PDB file of C-alpha atoms and ligand atoms in Angstrom:
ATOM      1  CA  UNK A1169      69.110-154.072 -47.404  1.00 42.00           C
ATOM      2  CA  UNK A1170      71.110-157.335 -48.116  1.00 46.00           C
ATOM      3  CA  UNK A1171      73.576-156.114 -50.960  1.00 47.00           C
ATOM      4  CA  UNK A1172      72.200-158.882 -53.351  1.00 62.00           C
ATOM      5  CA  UNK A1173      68.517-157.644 -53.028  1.00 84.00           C
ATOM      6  CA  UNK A1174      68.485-154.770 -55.393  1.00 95.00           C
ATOM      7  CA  UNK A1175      67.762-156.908 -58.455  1.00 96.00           C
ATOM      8  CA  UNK A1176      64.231-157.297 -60.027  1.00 95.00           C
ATOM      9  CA  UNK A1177      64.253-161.024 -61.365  1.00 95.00           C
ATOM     10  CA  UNK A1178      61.509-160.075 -64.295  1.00 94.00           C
ATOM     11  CA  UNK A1179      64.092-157.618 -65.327  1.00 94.00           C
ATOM     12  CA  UNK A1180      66.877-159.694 -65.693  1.00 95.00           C
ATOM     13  CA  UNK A1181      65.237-162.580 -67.603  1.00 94.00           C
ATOM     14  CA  UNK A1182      63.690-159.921 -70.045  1.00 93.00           C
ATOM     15  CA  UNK A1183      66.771-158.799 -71.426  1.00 95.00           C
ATOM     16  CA  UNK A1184      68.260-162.742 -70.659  1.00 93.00           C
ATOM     17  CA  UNK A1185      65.296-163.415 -73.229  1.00 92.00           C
ATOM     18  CA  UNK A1186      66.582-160.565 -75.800  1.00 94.00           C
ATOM     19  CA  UNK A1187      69.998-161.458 -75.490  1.00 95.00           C
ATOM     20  CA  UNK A1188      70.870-163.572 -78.343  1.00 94.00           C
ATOM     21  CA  UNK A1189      69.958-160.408 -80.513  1.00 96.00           C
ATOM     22  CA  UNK A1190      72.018-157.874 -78.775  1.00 97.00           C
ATOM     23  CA  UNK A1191      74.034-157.248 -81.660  1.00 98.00           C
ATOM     24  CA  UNK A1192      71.805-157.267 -84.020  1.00 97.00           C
ATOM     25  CA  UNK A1193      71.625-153.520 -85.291  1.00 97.00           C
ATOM     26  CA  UNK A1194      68.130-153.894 -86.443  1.00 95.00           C
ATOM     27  CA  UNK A1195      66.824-155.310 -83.174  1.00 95.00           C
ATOM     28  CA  UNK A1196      65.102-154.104 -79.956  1.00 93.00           C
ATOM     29  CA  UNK A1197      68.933-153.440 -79.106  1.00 96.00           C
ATOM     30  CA  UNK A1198      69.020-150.650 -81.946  1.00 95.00           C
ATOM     31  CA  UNK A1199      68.545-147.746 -80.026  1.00 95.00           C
ATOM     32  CA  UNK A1200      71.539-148.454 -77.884  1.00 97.00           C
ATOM     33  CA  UNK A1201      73.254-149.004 -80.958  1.00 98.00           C
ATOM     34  CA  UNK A1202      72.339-145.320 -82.686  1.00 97.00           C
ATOM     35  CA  UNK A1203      72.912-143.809 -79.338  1.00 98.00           C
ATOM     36  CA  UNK A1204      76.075-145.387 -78.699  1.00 98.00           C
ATOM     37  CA  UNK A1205      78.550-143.403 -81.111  1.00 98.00           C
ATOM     38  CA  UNK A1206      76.910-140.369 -79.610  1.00 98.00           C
ATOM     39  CA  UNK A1207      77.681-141.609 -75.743  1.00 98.00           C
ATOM     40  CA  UNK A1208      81.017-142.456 -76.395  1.00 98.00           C
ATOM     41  CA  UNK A1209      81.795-139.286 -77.797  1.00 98.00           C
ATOM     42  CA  UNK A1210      80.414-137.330 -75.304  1.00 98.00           C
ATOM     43  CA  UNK A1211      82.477-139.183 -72.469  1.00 98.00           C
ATOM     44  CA  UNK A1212      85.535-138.886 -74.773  1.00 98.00           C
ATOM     45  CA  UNK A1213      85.255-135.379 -74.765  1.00 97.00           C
ATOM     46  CA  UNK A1214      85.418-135.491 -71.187  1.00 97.00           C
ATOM     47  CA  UNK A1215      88.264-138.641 -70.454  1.00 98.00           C
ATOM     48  CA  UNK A1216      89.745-139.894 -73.327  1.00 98.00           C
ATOM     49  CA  UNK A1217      89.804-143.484 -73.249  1.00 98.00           C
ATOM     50  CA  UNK A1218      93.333-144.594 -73.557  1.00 98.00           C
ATOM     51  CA  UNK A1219      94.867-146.243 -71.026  1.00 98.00           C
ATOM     52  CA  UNK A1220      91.980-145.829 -68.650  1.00 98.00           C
ATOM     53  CA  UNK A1221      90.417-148.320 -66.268  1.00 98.00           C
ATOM     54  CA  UNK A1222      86.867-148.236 -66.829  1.00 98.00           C
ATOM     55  CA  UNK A1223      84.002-150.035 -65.370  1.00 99.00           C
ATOM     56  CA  UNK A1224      80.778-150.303 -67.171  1.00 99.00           C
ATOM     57  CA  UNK A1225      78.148-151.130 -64.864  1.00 98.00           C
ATOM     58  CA  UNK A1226      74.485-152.827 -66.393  1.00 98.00           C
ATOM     59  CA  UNK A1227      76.683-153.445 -69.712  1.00 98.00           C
ATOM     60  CA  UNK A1228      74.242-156.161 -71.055  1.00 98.00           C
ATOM     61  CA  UNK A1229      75.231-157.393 -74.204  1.00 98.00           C
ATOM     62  CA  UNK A1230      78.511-155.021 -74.256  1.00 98.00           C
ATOM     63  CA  UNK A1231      77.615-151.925 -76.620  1.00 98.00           C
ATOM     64  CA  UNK A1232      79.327-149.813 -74.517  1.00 98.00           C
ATOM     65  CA  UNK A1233      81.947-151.862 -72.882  1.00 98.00           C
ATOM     66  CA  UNK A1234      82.911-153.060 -76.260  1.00 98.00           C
ATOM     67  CA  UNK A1235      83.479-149.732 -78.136  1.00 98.00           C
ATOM     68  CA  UNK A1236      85.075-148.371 -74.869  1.00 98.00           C
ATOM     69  CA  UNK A1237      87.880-150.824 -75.177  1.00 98.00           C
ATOM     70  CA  UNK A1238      88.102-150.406 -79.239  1.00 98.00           C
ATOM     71  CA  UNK A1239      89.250-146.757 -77.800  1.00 98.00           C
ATOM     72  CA  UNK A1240      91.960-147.762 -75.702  1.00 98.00           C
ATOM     73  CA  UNK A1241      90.501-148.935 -72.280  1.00 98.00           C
ATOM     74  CA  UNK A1242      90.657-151.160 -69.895  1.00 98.00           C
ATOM     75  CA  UNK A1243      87.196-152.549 -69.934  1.00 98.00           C
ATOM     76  CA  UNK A1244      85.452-154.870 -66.895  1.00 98.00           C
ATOM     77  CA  UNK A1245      81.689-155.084 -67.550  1.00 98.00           C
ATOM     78  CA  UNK A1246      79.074-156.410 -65.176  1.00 98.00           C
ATOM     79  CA  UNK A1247      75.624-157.426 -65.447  1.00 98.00           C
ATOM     80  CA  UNK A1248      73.761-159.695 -63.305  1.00 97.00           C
ATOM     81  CA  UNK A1249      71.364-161.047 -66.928  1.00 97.00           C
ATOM     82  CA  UNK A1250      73.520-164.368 -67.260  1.00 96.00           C
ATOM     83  CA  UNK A1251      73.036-164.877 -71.307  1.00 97.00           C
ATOM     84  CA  UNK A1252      73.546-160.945 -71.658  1.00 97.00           C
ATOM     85  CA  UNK A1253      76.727-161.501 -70.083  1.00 97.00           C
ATOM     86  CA  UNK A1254      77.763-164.676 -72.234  1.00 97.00           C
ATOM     87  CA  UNK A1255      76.165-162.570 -75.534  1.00 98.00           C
ATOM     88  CA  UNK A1256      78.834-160.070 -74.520  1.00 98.00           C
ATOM     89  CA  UNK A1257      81.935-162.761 -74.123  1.00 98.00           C
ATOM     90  CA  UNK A1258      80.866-164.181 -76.757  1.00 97.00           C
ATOM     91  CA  UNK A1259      81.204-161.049 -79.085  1.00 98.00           C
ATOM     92  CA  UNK A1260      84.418-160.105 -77.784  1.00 98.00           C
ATOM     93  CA  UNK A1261      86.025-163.206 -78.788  1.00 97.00           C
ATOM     94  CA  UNK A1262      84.276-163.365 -82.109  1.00 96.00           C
ATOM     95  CA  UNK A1263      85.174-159.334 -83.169  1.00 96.00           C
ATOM     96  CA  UNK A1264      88.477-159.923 -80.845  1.00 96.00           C
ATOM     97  CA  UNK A1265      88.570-156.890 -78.608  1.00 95.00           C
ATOM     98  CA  UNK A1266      91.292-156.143 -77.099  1.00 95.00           C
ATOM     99  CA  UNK A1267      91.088-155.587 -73.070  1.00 96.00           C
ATOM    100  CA  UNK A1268      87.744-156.586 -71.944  1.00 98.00           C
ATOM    101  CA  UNK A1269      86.257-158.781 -69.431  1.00 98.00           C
ATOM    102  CA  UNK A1270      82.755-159.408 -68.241  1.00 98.00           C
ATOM    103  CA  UNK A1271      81.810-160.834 -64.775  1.00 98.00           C
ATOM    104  CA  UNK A1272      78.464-161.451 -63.411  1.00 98.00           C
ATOM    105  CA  UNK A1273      78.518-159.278 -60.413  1.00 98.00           C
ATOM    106  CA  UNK A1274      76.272-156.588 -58.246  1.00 98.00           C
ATOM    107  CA  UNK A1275      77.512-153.371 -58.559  1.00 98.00           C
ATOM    108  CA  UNK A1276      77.184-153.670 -54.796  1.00 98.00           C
ATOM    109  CA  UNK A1277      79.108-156.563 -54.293  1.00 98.00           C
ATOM    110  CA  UNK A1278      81.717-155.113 -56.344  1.00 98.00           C
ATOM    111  CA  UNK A1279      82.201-151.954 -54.350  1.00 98.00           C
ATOM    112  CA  UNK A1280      82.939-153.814 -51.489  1.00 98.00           C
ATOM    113  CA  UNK A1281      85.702-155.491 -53.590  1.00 98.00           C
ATOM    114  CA  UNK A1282      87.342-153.122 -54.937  1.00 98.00           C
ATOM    115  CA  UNK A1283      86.674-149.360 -53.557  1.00 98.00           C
ATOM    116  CA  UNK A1284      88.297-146.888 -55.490  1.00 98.00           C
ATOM    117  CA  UNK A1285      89.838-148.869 -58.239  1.00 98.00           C
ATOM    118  CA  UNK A1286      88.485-147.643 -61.462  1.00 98.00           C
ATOM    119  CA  UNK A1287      89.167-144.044 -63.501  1.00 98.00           C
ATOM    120  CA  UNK A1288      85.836-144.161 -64.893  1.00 99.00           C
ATOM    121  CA  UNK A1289      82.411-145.462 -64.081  1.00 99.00           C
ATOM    122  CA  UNK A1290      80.116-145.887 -66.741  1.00 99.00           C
ATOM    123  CA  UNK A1291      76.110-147.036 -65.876  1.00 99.00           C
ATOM    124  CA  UNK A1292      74.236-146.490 -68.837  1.00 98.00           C
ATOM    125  CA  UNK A1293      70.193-146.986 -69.078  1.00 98.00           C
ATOM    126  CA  UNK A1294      70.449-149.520 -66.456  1.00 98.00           C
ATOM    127  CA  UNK A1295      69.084-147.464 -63.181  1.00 98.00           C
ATOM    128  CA  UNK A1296      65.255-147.298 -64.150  1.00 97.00           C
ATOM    129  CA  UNK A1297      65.384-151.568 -64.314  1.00 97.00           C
ATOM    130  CA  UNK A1298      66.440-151.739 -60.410  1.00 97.00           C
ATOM    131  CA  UNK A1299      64.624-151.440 -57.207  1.00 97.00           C
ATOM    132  CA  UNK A1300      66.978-148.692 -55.794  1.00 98.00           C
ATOM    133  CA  UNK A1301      68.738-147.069 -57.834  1.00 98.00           C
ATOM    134  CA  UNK A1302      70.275-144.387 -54.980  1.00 98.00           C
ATOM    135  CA  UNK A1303      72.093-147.933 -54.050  1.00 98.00           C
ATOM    136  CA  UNK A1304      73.339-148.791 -57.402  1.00 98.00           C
ATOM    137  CA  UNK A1305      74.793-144.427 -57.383  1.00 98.00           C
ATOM    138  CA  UNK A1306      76.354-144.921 -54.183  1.00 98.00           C
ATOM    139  CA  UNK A1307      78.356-148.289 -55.707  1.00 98.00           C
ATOM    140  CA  UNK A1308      79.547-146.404 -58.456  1.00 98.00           C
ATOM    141  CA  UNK A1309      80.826-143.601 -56.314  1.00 98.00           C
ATOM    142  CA  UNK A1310      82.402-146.519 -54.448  1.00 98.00           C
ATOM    143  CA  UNK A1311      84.361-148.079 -57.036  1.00 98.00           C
ATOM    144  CA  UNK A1312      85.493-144.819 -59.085  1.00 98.00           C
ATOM    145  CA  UNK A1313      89.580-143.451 -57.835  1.00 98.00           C
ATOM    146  CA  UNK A1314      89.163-140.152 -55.810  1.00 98.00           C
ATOM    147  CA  UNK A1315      89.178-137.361 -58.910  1.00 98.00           C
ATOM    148  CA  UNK A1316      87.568-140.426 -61.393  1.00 98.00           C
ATOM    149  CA  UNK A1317      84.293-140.081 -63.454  1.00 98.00           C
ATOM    150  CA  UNK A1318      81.480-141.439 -63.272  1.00 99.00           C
ATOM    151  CA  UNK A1319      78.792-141.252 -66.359  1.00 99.00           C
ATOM    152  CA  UNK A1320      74.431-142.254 -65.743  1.00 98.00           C
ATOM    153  CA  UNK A1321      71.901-142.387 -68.561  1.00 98.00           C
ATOM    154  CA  UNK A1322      68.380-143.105 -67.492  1.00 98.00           C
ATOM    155  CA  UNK A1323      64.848-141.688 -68.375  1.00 98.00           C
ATOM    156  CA  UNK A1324      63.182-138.716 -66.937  1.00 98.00           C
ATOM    157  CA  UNK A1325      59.601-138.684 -64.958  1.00 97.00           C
ATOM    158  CA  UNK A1326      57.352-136.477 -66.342  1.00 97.00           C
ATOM    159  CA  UNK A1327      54.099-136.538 -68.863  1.00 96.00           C
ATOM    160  CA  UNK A1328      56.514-135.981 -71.965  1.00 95.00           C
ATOM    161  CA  UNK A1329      58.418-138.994 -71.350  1.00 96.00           C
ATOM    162  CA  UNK A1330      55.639-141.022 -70.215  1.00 95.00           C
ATOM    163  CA  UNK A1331      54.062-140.678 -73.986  1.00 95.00           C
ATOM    164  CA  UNK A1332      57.712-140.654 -75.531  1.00 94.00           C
ATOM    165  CA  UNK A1333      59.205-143.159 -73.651  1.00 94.00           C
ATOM    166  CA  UNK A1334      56.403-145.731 -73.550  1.00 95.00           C
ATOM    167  CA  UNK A1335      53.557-144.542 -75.775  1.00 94.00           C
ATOM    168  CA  UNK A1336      55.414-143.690 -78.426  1.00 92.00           C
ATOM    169  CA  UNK A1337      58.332-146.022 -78.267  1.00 94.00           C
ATOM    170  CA  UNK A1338      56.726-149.401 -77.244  1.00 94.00           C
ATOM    171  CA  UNK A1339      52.802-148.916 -79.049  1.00 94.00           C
ATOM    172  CA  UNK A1340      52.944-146.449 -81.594  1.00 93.00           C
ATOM    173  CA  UNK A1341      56.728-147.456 -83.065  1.00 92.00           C
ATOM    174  CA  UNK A1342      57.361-150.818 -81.540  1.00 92.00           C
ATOM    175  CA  UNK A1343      60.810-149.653 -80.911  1.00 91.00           C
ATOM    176  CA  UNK A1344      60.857-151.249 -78.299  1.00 93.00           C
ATOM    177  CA  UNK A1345      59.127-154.638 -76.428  1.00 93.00           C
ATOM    178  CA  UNK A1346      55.998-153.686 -74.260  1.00 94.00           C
ATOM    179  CA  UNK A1347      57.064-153.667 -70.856  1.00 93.00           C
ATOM    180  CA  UNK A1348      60.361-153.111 -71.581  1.00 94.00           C
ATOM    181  CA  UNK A1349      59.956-149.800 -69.250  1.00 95.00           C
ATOM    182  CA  UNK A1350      57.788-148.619 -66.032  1.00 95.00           C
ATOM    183  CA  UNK A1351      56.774-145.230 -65.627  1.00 96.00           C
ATOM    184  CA  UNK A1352      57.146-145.279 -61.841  1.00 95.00           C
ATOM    185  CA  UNK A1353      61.089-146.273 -62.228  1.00 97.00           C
ATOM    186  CA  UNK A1354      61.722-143.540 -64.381  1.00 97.00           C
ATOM    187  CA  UNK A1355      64.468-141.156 -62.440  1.00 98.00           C
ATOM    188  CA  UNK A1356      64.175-137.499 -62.739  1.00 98.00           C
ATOM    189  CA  UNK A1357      67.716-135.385 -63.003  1.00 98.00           C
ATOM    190  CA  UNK A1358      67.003-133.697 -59.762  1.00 98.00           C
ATOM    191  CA  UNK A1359      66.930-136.924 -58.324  1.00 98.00           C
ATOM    192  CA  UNK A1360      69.722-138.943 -60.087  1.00 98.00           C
ATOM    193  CA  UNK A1361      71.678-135.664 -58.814  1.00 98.00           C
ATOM    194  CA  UNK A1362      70.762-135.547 -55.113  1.00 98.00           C
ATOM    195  CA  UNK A1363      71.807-139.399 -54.923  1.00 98.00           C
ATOM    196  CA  UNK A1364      75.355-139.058 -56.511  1.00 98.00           C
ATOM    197  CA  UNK A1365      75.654-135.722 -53.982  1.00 98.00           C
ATOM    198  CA  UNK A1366      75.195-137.787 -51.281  1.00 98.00           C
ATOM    199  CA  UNK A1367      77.496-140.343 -52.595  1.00 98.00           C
ATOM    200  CA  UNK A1368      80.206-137.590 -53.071  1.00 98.00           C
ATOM    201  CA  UNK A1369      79.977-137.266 -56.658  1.00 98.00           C
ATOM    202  CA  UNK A1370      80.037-133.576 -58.028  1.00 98.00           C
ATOM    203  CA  UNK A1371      77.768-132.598 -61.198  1.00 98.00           C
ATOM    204  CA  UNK A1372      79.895-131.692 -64.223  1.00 98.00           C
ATOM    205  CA  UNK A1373      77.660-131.900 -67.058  1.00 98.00           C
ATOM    206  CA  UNK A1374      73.688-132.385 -68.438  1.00 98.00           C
ATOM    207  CA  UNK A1375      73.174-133.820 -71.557  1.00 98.00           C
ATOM    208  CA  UNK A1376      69.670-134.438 -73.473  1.00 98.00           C
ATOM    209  CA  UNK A1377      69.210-137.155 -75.836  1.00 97.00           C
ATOM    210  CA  UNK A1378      66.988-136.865 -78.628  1.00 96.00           C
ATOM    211  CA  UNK A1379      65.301-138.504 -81.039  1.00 94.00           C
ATOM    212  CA  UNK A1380      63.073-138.022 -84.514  1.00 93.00           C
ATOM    213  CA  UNK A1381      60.663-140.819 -85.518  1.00 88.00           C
ATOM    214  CA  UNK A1382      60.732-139.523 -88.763  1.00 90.00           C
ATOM    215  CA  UNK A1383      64.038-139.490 -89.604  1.00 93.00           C
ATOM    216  CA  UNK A1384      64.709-142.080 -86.802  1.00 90.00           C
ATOM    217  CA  UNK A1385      67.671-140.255 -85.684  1.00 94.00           C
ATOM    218  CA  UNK A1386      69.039-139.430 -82.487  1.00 97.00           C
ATOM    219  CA  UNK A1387      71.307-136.369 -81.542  1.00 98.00           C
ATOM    220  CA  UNK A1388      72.517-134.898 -78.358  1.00 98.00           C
ATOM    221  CA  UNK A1389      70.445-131.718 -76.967  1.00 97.00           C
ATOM    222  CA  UNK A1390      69.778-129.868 -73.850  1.00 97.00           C
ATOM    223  CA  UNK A1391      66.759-131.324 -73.769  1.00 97.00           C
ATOM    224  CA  UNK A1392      66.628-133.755 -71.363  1.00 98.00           C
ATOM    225  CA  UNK A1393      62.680-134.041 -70.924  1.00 97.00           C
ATOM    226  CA  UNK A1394      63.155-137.374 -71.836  1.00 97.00           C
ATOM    227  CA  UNK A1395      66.632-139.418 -72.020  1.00 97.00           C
ATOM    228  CA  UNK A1396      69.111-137.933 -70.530  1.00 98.00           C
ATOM    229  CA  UNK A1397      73.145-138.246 -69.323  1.00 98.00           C
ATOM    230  CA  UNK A1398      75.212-136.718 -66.107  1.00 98.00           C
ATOM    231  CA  UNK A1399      78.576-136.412 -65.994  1.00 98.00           C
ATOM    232  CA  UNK A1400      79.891-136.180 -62.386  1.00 98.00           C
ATOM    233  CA  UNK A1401      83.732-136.082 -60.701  1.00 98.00           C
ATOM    234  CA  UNK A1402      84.356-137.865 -57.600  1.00 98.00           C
ATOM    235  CA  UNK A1403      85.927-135.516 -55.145  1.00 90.00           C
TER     236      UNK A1403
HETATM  237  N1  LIG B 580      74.162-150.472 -70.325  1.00 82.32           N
HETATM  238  C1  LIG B 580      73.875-151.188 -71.552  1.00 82.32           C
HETATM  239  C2  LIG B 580      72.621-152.065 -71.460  1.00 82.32           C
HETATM  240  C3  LIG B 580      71.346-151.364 -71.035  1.00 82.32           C
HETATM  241  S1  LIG B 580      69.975-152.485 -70.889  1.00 82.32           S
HETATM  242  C4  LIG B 580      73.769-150.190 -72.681  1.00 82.32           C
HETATM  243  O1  LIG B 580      73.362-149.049 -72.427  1.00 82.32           O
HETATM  244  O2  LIG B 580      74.075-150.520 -73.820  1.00 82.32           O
HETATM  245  C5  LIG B 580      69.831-152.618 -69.125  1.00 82.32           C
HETATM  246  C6  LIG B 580      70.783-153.635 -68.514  1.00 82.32           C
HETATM  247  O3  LIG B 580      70.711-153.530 -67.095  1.00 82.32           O
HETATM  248  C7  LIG B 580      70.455-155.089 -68.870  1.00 82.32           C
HETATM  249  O4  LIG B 580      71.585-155.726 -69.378  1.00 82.32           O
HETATM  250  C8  LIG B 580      70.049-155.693 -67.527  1.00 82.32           C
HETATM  251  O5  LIG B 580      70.378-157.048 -67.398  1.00 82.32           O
HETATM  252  C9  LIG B 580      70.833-154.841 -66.569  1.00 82.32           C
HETATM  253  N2  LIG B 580      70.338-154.876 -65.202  1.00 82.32           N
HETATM  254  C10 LIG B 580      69.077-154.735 -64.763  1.00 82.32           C
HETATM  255  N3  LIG B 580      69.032-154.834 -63.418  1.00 82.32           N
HETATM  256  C11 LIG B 580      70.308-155.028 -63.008  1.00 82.32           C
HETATM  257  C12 LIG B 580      70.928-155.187 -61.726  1.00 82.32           C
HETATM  258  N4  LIG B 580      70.220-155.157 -60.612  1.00 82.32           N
HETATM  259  N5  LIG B 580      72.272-155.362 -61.680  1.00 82.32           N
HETATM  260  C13 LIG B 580      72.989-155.381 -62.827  1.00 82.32           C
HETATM  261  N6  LIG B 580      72.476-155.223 -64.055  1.00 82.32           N
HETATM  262  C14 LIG B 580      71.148-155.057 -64.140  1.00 82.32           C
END
């Protein structure tokens, strides 16, 4: 596969569409909001920002990329969704943070830029909107430093998160656009595992993320039937 193939063009122009209400707390966007304090924490615990040089890979309108370098790091994010990526400049220079950069980039054609250049690899609910996601692993495994980290969030396969995920989220809550996810794409743990293996990344950590549509409140579990993080170390 040509290193510029693994992009699905619907994808990118839905969330080019969205992007002018990224940061918007009370938009389609706020579930990466509620979930983002929770993230960040959760990779802090691990690598404490400072002074790092992170990559944040799928950053979209900058959630993560942003608060990342509010902590200390050195942030590049890349997205391939044009107006994402100008949402994302565009907020930086308005709320002035400090050390970030965006670039319109593959994760692909990055790794063959610069292999082994960054401390941390972040690629956050970004793998179940690409045609291969194994390739998308093995370019993060690329770019992080031998002993770096390297962070996924995606959705799990299974009946639970098929009525969760979509049901629930996009017809019964309208959390979330219709069509903003496919079943099929979904990623199961096993499987986001046995890629970064074979991409020489070890497992650290499994994380659930969780969330009440009562209380519309997310926390972090061991539950990971439906969103879920790894953590894994590049040996
Ligand atoms: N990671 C961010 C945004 C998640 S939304 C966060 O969690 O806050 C998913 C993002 O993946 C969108 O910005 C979309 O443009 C991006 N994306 C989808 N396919 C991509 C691809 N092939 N290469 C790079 N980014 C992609």
């Amino acid at each position: 596969m040509h290193t510029t193939d693994n992009v699905d063009p619907a994808e990118l122009a839905k969330f080019s569409e969205l992007a002018h209400r990224w940061w918007d707390t009370e938009s389609e966007f706020r579930p990466l909001h509620q979930i983002n304090p929770l993230r960040l924490a959760w990779i802090q615990e691990r690598v404490p920002m400072t002074g790092k040089r992170v990559l944040d890979v799928g950053c979209g309108g900058g959630i993560l990329a942003d608060a990342m370098a509010r902590q200390g790091a050195d942030v590049l994010g890349i997205d391939l969704a044009t107006k994402a990526l100008k949402v994302a400049q565009l907020h930086a220079l308005e709320a002035q943070t400090p050390r970030v950069q965006y670039r319109e980039v593959s994760a692909e054609a990055l790794a063959a830029e610069q292999p082994a250049s960054f401390d941390v690899v972040t690629c956050m609910e970004m793998l179940e909107h690409v045609p291969d996601p194994s390739s998308v692993v093995r370019a993060c495994a690329t770019m992080v430093k031998p002993g770096g980290h390297v962070f996924f969030s995606t959705l799990n396969r299974n009946p639970k998160s098929f009525l969760f995920a979509i049901v629930g989220a996009e017809y019964v809550l309208n959390l979330l656009p219709r069509g903003t996810h496919e079943y099929a794409k979904f990623i199961r743990p096993s499987e986001l595992a046995s890629y970064a293996r074979s991409a020489g990344l070890d497992l650290l950590e499994t994380k659930g993320l969780e969330y009440n549509p009562f209380t519309r409140r997310y926390w972090l579990s061991r539950n990971t039937s439906v969103n879920y993080m790894l953590a894994f170390q590049k040996t």
